[in-house]
Structures are given as structure tokens and as C-alpha cells.
CSV table of C-alpha atoms and ligand atoms in Angstrom, one decimal:
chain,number,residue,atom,x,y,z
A,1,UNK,CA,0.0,0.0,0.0
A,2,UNK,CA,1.4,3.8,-0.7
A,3,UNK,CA,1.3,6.5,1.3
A,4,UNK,CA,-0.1,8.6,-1.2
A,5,UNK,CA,-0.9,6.1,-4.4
A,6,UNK,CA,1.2,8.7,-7.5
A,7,UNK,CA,1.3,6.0,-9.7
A,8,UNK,CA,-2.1,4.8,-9.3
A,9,UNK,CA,-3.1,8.3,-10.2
A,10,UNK,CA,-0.6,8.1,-12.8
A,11,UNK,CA,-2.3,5.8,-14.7
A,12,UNK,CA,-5.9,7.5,-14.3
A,13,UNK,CA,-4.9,10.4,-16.1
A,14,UNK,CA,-1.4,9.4,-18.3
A,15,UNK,CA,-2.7,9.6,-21.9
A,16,UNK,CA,-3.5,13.4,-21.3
A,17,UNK,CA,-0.8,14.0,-19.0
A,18,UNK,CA,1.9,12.2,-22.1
A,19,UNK,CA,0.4,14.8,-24.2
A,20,UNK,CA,0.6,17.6,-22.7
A,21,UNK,CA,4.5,17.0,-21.3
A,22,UNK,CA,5.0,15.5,-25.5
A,23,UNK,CA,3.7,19.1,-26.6
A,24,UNK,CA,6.1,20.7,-24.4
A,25,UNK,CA,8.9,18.5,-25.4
A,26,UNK,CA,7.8,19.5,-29.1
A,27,UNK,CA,7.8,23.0,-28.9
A,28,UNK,CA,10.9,23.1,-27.2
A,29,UNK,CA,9.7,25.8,-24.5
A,30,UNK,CA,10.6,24.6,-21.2
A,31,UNK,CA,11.6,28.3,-19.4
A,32,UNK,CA,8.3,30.2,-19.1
A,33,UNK,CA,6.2,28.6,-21.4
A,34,UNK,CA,2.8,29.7,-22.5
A,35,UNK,CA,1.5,26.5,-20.3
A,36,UNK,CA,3.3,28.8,-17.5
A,37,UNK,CA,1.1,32.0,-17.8
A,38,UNK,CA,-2.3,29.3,-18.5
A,39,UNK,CA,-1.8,28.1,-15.4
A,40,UNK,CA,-1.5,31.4,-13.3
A,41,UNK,CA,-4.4,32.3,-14.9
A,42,UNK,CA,-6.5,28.5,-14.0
A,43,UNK,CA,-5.2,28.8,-10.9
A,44,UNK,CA,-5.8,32.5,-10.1
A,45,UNK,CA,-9.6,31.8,-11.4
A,46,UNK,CA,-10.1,28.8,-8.9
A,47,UNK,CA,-8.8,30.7,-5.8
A,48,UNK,CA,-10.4,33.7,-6.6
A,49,UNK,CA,-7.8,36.1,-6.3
A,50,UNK,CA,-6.4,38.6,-8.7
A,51,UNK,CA,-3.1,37.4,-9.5
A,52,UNK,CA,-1.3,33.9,-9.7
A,53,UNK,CA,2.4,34.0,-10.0
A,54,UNK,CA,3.8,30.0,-9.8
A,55,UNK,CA,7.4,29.5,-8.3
A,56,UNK,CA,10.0,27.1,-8.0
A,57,UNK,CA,8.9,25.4,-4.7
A,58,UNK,CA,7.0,26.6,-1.7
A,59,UNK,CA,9.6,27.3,-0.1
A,60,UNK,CA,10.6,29.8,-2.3
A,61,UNK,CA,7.0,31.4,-2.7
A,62,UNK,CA,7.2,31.9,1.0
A,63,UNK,CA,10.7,33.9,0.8
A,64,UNK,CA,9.5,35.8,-2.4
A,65,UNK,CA,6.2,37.4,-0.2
A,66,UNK,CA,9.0,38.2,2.6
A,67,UNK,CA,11.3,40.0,0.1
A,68,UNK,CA,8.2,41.7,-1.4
A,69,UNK,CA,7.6,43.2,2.1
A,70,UNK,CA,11.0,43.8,3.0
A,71,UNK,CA,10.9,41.6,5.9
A,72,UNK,CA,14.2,41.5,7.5
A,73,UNK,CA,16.5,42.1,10.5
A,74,UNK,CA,14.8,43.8,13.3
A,75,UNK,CA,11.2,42.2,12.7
A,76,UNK,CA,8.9,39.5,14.5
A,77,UNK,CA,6.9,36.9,12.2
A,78,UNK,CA,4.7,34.9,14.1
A,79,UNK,CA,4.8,30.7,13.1
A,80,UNK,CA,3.0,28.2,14.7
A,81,UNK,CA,5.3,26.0,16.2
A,82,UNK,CA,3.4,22.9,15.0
A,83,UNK,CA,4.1,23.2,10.8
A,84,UNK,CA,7.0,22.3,8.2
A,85,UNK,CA,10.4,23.5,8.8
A,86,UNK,CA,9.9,26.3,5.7
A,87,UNK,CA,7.5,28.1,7.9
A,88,UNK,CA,10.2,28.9,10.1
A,89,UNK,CA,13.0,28.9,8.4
A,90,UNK,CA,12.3,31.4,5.7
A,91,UNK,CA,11.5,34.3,8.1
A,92,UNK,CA,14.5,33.3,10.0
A,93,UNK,CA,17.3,33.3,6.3
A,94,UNK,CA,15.7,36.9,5.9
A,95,UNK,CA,17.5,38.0,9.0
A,96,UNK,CA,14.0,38.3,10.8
A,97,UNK,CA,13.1,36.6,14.4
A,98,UNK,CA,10.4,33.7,14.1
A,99,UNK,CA,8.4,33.9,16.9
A,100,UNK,CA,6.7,30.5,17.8
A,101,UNK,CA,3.4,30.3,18.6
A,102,UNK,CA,0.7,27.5,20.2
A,103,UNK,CA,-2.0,25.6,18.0
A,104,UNK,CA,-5.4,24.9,18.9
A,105,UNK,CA,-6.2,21.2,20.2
A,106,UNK,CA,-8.4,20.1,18.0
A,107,UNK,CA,-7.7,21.3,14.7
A,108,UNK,CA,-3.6,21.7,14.9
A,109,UNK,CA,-4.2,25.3,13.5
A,110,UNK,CA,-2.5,28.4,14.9
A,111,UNK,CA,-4.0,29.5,18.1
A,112,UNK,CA,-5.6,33.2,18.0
A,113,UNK,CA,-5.4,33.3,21.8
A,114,UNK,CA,-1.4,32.1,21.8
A,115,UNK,CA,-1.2,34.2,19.3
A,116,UNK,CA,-1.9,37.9,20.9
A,117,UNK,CA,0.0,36.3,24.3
A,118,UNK,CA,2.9,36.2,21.8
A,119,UNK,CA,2.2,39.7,20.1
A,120,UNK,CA,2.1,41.3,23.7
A,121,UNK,CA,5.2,39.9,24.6
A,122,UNK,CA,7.2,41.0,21.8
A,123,UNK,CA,5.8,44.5,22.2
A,124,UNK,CA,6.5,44.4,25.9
A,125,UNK,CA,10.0,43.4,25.1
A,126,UNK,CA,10.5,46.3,23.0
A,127,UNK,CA,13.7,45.0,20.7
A,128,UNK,CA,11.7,43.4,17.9
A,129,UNK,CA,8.7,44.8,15.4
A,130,UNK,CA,5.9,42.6,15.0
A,131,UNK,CA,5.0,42.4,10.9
A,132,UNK,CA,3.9,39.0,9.7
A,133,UNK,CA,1.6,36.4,11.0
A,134,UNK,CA,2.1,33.2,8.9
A,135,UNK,CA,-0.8,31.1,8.9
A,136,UNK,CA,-0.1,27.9,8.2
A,137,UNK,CA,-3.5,25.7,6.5
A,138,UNK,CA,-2.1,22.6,8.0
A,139,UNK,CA,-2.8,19.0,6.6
A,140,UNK,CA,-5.5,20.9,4.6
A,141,UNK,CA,-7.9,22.8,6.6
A,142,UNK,CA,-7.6,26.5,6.7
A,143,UNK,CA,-6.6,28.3,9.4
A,144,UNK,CA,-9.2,30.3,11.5
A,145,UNK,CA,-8.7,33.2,9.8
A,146,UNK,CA,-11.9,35.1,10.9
A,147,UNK,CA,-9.7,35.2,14.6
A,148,UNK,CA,-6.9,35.8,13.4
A,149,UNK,CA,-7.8,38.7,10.6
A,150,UNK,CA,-9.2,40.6,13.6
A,151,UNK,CA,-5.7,40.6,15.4
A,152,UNK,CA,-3.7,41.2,12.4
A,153,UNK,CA,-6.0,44.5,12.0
A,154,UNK,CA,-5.9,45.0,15.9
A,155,UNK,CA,-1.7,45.0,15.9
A,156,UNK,CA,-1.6,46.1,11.8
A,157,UNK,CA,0.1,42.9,11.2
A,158,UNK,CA,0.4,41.1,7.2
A,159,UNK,CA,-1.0,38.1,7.0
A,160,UNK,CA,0.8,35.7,4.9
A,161,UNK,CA,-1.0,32.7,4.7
A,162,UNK,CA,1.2,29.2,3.9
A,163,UNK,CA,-1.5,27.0,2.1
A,164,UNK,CA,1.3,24.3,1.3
A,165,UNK,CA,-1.1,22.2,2.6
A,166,UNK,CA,-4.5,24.0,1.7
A,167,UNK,CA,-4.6,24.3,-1.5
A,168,UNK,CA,-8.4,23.4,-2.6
A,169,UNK,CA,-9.5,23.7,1.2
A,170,UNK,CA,-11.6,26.5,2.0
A,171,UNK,CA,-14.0,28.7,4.3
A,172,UNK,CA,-17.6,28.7,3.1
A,173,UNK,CA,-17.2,29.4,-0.5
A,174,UNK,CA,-14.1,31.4,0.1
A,175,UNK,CA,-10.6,29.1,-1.0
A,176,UNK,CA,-7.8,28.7,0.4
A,177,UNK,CA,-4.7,30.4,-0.6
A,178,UNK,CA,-6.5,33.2,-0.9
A,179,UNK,CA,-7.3,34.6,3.3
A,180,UNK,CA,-3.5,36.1,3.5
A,181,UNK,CA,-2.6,39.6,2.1
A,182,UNK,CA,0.1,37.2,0.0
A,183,UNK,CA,-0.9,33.4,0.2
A,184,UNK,CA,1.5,30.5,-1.4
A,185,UNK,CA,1.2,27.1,-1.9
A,186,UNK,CA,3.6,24.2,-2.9
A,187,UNK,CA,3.2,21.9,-5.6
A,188,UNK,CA,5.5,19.0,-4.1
A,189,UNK,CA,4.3,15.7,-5.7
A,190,UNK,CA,2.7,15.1,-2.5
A,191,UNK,CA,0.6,17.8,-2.1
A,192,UNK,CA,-3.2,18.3,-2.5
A,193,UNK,CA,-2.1,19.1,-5.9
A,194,UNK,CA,1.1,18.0,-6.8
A,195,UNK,CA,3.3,18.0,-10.0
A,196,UNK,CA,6.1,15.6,-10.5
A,197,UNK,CA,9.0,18.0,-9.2
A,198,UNK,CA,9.2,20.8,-7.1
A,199,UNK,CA,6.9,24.1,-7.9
A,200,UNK,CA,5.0,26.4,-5.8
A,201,UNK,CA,3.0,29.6,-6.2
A,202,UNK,CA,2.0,32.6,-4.8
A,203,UNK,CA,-1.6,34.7,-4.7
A,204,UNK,CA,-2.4,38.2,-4.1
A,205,UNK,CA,-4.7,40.5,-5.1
A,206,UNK,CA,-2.1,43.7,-4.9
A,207,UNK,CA,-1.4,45.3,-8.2
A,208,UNK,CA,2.0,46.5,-6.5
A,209,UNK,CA,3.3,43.6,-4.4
A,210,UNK,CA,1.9,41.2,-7.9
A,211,UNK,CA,4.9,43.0,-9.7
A,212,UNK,CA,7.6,42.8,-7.3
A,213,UNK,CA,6.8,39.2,-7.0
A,214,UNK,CA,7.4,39.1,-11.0
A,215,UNK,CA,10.1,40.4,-10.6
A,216,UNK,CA,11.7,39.4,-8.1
A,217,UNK,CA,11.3,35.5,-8.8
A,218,UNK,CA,13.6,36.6,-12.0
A,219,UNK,CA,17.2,37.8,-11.0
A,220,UNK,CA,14.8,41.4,-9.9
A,221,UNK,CA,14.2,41.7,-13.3
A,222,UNK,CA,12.6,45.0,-14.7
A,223,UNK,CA,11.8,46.0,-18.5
A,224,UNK,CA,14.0,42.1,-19.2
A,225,UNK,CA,16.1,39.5,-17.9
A,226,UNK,CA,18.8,41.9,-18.7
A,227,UNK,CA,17.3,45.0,-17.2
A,228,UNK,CA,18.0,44.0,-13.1
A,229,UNK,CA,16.1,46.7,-11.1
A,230,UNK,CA,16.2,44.4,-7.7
A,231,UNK,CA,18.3,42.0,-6.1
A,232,UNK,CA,15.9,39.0,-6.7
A,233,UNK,CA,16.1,34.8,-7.3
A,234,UNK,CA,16.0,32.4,-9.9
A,235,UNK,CA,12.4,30.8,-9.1
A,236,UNK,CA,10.6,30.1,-12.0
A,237,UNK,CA,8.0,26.6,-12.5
A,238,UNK,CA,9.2,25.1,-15.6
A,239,UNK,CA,6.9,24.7,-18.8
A,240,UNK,CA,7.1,21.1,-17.8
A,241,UNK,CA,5.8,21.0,-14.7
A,242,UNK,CA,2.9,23.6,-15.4
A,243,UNK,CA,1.4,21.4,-18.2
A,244,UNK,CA,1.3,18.9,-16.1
A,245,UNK,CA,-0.3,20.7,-13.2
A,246,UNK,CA,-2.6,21.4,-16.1
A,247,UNK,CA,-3.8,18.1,-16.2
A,248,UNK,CA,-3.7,17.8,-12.7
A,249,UNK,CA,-5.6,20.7,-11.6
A,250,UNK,CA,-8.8,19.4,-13.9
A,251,UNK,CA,-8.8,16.2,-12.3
A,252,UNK,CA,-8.4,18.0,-9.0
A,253,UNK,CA,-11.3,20.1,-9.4
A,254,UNK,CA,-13.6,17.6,-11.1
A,255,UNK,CA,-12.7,14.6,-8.5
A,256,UNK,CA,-10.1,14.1,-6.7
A,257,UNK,CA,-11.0,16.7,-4.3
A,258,UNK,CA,-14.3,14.8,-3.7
A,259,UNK,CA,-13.0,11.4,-3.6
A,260,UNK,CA,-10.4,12.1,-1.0
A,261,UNK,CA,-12.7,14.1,1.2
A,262,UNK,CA,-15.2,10.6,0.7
A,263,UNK,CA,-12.3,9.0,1.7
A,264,UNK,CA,-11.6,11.2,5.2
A,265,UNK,CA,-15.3,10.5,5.6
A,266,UNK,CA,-15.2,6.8,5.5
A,267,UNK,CA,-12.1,7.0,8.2
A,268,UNK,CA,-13.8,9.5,10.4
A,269,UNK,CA,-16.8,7.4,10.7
A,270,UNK,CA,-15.1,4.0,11.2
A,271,UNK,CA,-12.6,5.2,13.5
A,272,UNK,CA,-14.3,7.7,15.9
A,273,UNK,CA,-15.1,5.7,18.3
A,274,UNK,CA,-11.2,4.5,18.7
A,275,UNK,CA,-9.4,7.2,18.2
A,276,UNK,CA,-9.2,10.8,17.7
A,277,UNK,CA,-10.2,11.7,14.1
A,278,UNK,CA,-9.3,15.1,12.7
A,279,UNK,CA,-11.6,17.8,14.0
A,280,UNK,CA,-12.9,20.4,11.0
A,281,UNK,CA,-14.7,23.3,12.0
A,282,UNK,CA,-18.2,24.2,11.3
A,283,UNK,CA,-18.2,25.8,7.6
A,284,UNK,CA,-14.5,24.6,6.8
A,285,UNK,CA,-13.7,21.9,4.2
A,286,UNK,CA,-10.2,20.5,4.1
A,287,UNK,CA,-8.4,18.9,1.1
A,288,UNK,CA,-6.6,16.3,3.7
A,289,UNK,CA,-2.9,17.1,2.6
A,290,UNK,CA,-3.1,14.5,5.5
A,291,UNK,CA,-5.1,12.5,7.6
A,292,UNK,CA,-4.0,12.4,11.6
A,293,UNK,CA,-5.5,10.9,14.2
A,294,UNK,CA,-4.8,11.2,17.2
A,295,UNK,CA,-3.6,8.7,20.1
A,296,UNK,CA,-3.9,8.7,24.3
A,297,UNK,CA,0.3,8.3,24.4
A,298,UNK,CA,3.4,8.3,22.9
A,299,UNK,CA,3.9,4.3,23.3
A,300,UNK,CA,0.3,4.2,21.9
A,301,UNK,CA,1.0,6.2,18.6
A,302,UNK,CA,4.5,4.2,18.9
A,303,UNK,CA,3.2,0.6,18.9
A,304,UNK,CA,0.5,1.0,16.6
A,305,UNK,CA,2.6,2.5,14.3
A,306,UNK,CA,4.6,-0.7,14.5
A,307,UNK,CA,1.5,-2.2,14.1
A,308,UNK,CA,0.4,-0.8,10.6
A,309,UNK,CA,4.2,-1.4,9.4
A,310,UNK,CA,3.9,-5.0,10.2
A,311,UNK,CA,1.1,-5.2,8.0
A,312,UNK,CA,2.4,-3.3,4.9
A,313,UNK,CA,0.4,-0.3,6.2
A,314,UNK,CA,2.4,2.8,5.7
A,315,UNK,CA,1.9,5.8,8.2
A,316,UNK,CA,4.0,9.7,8.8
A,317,UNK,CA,4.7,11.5,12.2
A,318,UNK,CA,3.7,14.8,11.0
A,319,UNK,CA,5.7,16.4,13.2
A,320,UNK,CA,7.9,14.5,15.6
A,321,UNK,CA,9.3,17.6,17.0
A,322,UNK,CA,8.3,21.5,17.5
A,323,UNK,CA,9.6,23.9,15.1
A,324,UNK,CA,11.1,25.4,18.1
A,325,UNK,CA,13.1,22.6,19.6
A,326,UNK,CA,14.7,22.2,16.1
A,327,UNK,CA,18.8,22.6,16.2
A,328,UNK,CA,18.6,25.1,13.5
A,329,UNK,CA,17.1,27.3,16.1
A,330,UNK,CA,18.8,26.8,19.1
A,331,UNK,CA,21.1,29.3,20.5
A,332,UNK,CA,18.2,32.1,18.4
A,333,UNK,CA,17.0,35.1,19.9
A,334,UNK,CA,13.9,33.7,20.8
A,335,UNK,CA,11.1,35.0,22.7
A,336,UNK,CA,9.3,32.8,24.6
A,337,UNK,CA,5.8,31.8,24.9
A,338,UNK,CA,4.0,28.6,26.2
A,339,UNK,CA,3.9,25.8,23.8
A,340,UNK,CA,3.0,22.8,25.2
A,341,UNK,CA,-0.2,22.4,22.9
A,342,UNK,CA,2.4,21.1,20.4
A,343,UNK,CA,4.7,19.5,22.4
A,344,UNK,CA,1.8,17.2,23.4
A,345,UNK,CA,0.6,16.7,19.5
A,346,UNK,CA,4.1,15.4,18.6
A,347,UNK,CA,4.3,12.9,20.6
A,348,UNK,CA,0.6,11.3,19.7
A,349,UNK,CA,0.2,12.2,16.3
A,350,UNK,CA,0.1,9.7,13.2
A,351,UNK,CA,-1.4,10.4,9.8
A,352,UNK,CA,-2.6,7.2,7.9
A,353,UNK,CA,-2.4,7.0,4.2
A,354,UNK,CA,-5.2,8.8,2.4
A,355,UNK,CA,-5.3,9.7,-1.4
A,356,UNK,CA,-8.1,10.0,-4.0
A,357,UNK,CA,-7.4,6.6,-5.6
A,358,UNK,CA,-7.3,4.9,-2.4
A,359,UNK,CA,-9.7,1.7,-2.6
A,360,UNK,CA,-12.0,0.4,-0.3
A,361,UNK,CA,-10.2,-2.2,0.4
A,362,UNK,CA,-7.3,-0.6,1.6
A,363,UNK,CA,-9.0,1.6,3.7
A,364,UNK,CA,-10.9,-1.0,5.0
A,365,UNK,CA,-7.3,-3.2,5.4
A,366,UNK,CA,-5.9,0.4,7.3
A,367,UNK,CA,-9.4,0.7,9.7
A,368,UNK,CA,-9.6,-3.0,11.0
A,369,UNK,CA,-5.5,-3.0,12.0
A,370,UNK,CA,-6.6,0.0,14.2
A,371,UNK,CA,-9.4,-1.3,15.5
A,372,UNK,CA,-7.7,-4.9,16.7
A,373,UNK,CA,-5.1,-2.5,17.9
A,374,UNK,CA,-7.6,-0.2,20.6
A,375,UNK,CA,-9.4,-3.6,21.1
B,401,PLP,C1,3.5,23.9,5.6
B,401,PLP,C2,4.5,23.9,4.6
B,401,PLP,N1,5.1,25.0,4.2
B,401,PLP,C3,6.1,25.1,3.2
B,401,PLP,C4,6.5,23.9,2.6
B,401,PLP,C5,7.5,24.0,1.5
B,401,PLP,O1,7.1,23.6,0.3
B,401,PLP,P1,8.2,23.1,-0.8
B,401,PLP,O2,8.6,21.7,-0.4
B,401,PLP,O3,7.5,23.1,-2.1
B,401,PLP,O4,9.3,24.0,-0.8
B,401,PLP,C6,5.9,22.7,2.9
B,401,PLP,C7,6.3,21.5,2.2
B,401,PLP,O5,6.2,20.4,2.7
B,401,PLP,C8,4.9,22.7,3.9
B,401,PLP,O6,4.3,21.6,4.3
């Protein structure tokens, strides 16, 4: 069984996916594309936001919103402390101080009230200015951004949202990737929507920050290439990749996002009683970048880990360890808040393997080893 079943969905959708990386092949275009600037504009038109501008990796889409907003030494950006390293780390290579901030229990999602605690204290403090509050969508769901929009306005903070994870999640009818003054997303093959490399992109609706993003994901390129009017990257999606995401993105909006939330469902309601299942809120929808459950201990999430492995049953610890207790950050100028939300998490956390193609019989395979497990 796969974590996350690419080839299966391979398979589904190679004769149109062949074509469109043979046309590329034929045309000879793989820098920028006209499948490149098609995609921004798919994309743009699902999320509902004004511009699209893909990326190398989401990694890079998170530093290119930080460059736009000259985030640097000096400032606070506020991370949850439960999230991929990237959320950290690319507020901390700008030179900027990332604070680390508690999740909520139940949906893993950055804690509004942890999150004002830690906006006070950095103001109290007085050496650091708060900017940024990355949100992190995390294994899917969007963060609660009604909460945390009304600090952001409170303490005239940016939101940049991190939608990684969230891409095709959303709020109501409003999608993720598009709740943060700049959102990104990543388009690692195991994503909600993945491509088979590394890509990312970015979303805003600011005419301004839309160009410096443009730019500066090409050398800070003005009229040209040749014309550098910033100090910028090299972090472009290749043609490649975007007519596959092309293919990708139809399937994703005509079923896959439907079959894998009919998946969740199926786990939810088979394992509730055993476990904890993820917890969406009321008028949220999640695209299940992952499925986590929840166990009473360490040695619990441990042995039934052991468990599933012994039965061909692949499973993730999504995230072993807080972003703050990382080496990368020790010895930081750190300001410290209470975190044990997410020290407890990491220790009894275990996402199951969930994709659109899974089968019925592998879920059903995954839901009985659990439930001899608990019995
Ligand atoms: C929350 C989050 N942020 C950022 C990233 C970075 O994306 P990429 O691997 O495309 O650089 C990831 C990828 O795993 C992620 O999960």
C-alpha cells in the first residue's frame, strides 16, 4: 500500500498528462512557457484572487512574499510552532526573528489566543517589530482566519498565509490560498495538488506587491532579464511542470477533491469511536494534505505504528518535534511563549495513508489493523 498512491493516479490520467509534457517536449519551451502563464491564470480563477504567479517550490514562494515586504532584520513573524520546517526557516534566512506560537487542540491550526499572548510579549520586550503572522493551512484545513484577521488588523500585522497544505481547502465558498494579504502554496508531488518535481506559487490580489513578486522571482528583473532593477532569485516553475499541473488541476477540481474528502469520511466514521479523528470546523472543508489521528500516548502512537508497518500499512509522524526545539534554532533570539499544545501533538500524532485513488479495500485493510489495535 502507498502512502499517497502517485502512480495509481498516474495511470488514471497518463494519456492526457503524455500529451501535454510530449507538446512541451515539441515546442521546445521549457523556461516560461505559454503553459506557465495558462496556469496562473487557471489557478488565479479557482482561488479567486487577482493574480497567480507559480514559483520554484513553496519554499521559495514563502521567501519571495518576505522579500516583497522587505521583511528583515529587526522584525517578528509569528509561526506556529506545529508546521513544516519552511515556515520557520524562511523568516529566519531573511534575517527576521520567528516567533513561535501554540496551536489549537483540536484542529492543529494556529492559536488566535497564543497568538496575541505572543504579540504582547514582543511589544513588551521592545527589541523586535511585529510584521507577519504566517498562517499555516495545515494537513489541509484552513486556518481560522476570521480570529486571526481581527488581530492582524488589531496590531496592523500582514497576513501571509502558507497554504502548502491548503490548497483546494476552504471557508464557506471562500478558497484557500486566498485569506492572507500574500498566500502560497507548494506543488511538491505530495501535495493536494502536486506536480512531478518541485513548484510552488503565490496569490495576491495587490497590483504593487503582484509586480515585485514578478520580478523578483527573476534575477529582480525589470523591463528584461537583462534589465535588473532588484536583487531577486532564480524561481521560476518550468513549462514542464505547469502542463502537467494542467492536467492535474482538472482532475483535482472535477474529482479528486471529492474522492479524497469521501475517503476522510469513510475513516472519520469507522474510527471515531477508537481514536481521535481530525476535528474540521463548522463551515470549513479541508483537502486532507493529510489524515491524523490522534492517540492517548506516545507508546500508543509508537506501537500502533509498529502495528500498521507489520502489516504493509504505511503511516508519517507529522511532526515528531516543534519547530522550536529544532537545532537550527537553538542558541536564536527567541522570545518565549507557552507551547505545550504542540509538544503534546508530537508525541501522539500519526497520519494514515489517504489519497483520491485509495480503494475500499485498503481503507478497510488500514481501519480493522486500528481497531484490533484499541481492542
Ligand atoms: C506547511 C509547509 N510550508 C512550506 C512547505 C515548503 O514547500 P516546498 O517543499 O514546495 O518548498 C511545505 C512542504 O512540505 C509545507 O508543508
Amino acid at each position: 500500500m502507498q502512502f499517497r498512491d502517485l502512480q495509481k493516479q498516474y495511470q488514471v490520467l497518463k494519456t492526457n498528462i503524455d500529451d501535454a509534457v510530449h507538446q512541451v517536449l515539441a515546442t521546445g519551451n521549457f523556461i516560461s512557457g505559454s503553459q506557465v502563464t495558462e496556469l496562473e491564470m487557471q489557478l488565479a480563477d479557482y482561488i479567486g484572487t487577482k493574480h497567480c504567479i507559480t514559483c520554484a517550490n513553496g519554499t521559495d514562494a514563502l521567501s519571495l512574499a518576505l522579500m516583497t515586504w522587505n521583511i528583515g532584520k529587526g522584525d517578528a513573524v509569528f509561526v506556529p510552532d506545529f508546521t513544516f520546517f519552511a515556515s520557520g526557516e524562511t523568516p529566519a534566512y531573511r534575517g527576521a526573528v520567528p516567533v513561535f506560537v501554540d496551536v489549537e487542540e483540536d484542529t492543529f491550526n494556529i492559536s488566535a489566543e497564543s497568538l496575541e499572548q505572543a504579540i504582547l510579549q514582543v511589544k513588551k520586550e521592545g527589541r523586535l517589530v511585529p510584521r507577519v503572522i504566517i498562517t499555516v493551512d495545515l494537513f489541509g484545513q484552513p486556518a481560522d482566519y476570521p480570529a486571526i484577521s481581527k488581530i492582524a488588523e488589531k496590531y496592523h500585522l500582514l497576513i501571509l498565509e502558507d497554504g502548502a497544505q491548503g490548497f483546494g481547502g476552504r471557508i464557506g465558498e471562500r478558497m484557500g490560498c486566498s485569506f492572507g494579504d500574500i498566500s502560497t502554496t507548494s506543488f511538491f508531488p505530495a501535495k493536494p495538488l502536486g506536480c512531478y518535481g518541485d513548484g510552488g506559487a503565490v496569490f495576491t490580489d495587490n497590483d504593487e506587491w503582484a509586480a515585485l513578486l514578478r520580478s523578483y522571482r527573476i534575477h529582480g528583473k525589470g523591463m528584461d532579464k537583462y534589465d535588473n532593477v532588484h536583487i531577486g532569485i532564480n524561481s521560476r516553475l518550468d513549462t514542464l511542470q505547469a502542463a502537467i499541473l494542467q492536467v492535474k488541476l482538472k482532475a483535482f477540481r472535477e474529482s479528486e477533491l471529492r474522492d479524497v474528502n469521501q475517503a476522510a469520511e469513510r475513516y472519520s466514521c469507522q474510527l471515531s469511536e477508537y481514536v481521535r479523528v481530525p476535528f474540521i470546523k463548522e463551515g470549513f472543508y479541508s483537502s486532507w494534505a493529510q489524515y491524523s489521528i490522534l492517540l492517548d500516548s506516545e507508546e500508543e502512537r509508537d506501537g500502533l505504528q509498529a502495528d500498521l508497518k507489520g502489516k504493509g500499512i504505511p503511516s508519517m509522524i507529522y511532526y515528531p518535534k516543534p519547530m522550536s526545539r529544532q537545532t537550527a534554532f537553538q542558541g536564536m533570539d527567541c522570545v518565549k511563549v507557552d507551547l505545550s499544545i504542540t509538544e503534546r501533538l508530537c508525541r501522539r500524532v500519526l497520519a494514515l495513508p489517504i489519497h483520491p485513488y485509495m480503494e475500499l479495500k485498503e481503507q478497510n485493510m488500514v481501519i480493522n489493523c486500528i481497531k484490533e489495535f484499541k481492542l
